[in-house]
PDB file of C-alpha atoms in Angstrom:
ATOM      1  CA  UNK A   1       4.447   3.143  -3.187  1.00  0.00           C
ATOM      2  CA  UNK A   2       5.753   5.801  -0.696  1.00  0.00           C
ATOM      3  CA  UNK A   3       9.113   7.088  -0.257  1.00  0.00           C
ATOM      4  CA  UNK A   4      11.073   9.934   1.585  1.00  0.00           C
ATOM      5  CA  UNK A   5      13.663  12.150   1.233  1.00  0.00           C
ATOM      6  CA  UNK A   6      15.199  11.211   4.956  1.00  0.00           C
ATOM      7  CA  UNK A   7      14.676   7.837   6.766  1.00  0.00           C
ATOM      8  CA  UNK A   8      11.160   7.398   8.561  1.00  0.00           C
ATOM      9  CA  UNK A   9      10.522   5.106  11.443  1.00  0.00           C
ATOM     10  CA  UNK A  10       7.649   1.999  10.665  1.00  0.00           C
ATOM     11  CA  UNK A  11       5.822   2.871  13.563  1.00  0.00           C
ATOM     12  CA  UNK A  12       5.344   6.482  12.901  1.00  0.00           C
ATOM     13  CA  UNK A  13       3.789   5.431   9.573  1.00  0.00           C
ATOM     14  CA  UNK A  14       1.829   2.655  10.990  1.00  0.00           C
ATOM     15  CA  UNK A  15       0.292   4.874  13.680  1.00  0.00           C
ATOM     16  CA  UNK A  16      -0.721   7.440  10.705  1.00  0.00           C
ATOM     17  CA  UNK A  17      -1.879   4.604   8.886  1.00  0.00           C
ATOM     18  CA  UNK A  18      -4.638   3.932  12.298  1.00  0.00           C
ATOM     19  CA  UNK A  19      -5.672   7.012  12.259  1.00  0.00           C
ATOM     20  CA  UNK A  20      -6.591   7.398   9.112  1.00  0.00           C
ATOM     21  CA  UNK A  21      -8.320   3.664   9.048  1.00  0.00           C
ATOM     22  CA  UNK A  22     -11.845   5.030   8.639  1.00  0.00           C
ATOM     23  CA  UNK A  23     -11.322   5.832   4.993  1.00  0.00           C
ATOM     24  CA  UNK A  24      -9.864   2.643   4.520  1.00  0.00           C
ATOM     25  CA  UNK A  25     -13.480   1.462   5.450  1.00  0.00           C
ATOM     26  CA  UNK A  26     -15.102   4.076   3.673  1.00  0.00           C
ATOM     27  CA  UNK A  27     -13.595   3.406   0.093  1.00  0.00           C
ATOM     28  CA  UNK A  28     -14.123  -0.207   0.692  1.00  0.00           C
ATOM     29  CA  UNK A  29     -10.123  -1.044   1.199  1.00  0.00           C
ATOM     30  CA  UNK A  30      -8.339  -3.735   3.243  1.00  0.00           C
ATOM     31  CA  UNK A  31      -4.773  -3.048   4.041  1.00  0.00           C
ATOM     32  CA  UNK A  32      -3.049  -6.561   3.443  1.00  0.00           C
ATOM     33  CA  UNK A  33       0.683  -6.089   4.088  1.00  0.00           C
ATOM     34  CA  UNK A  34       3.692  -3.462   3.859  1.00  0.00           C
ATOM     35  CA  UNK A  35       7.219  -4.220   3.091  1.00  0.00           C
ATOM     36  CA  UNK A  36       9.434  -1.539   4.067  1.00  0.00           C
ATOM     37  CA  UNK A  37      13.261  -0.755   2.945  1.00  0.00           C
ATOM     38  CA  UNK A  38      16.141  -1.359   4.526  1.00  0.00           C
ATOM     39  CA  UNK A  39      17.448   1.984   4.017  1.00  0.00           C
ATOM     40  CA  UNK A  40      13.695   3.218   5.640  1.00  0.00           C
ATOM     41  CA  UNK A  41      13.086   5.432   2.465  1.00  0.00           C
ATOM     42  CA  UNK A  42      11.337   3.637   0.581  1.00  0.00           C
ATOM     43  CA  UNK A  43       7.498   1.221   1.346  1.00  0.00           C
ATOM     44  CA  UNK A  44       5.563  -0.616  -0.717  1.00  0.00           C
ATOM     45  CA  UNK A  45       1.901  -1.563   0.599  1.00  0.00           C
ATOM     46  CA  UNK A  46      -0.665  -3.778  -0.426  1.00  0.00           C
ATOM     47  CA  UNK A  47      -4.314  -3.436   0.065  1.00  0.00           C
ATOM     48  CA  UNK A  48      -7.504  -5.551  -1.440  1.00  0.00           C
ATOM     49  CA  UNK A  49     -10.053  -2.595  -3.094  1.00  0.00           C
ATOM     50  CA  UNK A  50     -12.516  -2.812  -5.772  1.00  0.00           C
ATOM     51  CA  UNK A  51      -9.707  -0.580  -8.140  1.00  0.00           C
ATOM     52  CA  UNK A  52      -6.690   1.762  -7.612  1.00  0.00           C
ATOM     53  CA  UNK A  53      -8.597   4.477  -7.711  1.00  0.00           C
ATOM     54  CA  UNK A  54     -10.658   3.742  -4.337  1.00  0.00           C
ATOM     55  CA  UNK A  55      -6.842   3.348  -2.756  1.00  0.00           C
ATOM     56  CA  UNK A  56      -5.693   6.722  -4.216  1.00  0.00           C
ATOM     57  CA  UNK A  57      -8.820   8.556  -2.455  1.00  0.00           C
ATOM     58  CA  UNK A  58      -8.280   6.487   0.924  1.00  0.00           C
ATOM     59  CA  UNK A  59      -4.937   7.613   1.029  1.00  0.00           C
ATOM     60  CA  UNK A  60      -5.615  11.373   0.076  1.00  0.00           C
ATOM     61  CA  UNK A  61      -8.641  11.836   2.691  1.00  0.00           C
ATOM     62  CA  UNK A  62      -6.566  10.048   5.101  1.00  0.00           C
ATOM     63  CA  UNK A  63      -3.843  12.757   4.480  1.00  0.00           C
ATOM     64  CA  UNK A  64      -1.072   9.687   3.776  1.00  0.00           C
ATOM     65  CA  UNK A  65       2.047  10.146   1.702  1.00  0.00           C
ATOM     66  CA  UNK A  66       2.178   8.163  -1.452  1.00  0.00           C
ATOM     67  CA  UNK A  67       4.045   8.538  -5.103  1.00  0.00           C
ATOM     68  CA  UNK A  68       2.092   5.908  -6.899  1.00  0.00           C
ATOM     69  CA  UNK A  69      -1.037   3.422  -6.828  1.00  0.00           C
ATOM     70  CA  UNK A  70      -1.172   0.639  -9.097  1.00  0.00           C
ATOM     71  CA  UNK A  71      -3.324  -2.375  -9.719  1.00  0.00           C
ATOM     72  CA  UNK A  72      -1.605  -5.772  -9.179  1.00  0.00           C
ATOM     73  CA  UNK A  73      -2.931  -9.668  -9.598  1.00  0.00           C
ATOM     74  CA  UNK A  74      -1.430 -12.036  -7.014  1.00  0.00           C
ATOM     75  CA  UNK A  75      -0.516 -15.098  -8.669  1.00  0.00           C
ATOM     76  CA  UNK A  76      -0.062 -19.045  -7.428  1.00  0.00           C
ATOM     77  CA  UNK A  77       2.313 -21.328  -8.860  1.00  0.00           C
ATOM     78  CA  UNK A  78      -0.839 -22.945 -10.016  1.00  0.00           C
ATOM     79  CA  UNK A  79      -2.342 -19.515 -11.596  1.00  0.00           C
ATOM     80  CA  UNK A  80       1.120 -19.077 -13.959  1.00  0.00           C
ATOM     81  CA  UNK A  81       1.051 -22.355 -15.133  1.00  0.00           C
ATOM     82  CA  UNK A  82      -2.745 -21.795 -16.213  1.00  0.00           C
ATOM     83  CA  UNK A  83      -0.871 -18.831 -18.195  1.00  0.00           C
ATOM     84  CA  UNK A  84       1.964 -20.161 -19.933  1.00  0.00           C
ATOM     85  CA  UNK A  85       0.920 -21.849 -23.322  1.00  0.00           C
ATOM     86  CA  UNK A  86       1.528 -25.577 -23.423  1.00  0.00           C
TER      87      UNK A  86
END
């Protein structure tokens, strides 16, 4: 999650984002997607790693703005059925 105080504009971000793609590679992380507010305060991003903590240390040495990282599971219709009892 990243956020800011005034609006930002996506491509400013995204080109930061290029720049800093070596640690991506170097922690072993794959940026998947961003979804960014409408407001342009607020973005959430998604990236494939082995944990958080491999995205928290891309995103430091890559000198990127961030509040949190957390871990998420993408589910399929067919995954949450599998987890709802019977």
């Amino acid at each position: 999650e990243r956020s800011w105080d005034d609006p930002v504009e996506f491509e400013s971000i995204a080109r930061k984002e290029e720049e800093g793609a070596w640690c991506l590679e170097a922690y072993n992380v794959k940026f998947v997607r961003s979804f960014f507010s409408n407001d342009r305060r607020r973005m959430i991003c998604l990236y494939r790693a082995p944990d958080a903590e491999s995205v928290r240390q891309s995103q430091i040495k890559a000198d990127m703005p961030f509040d949190k990282v957390w871990s998420f599971q993408y589910l399929t219709p067919a995954l949450v059925d599998d987890l709802l009892p019977a």
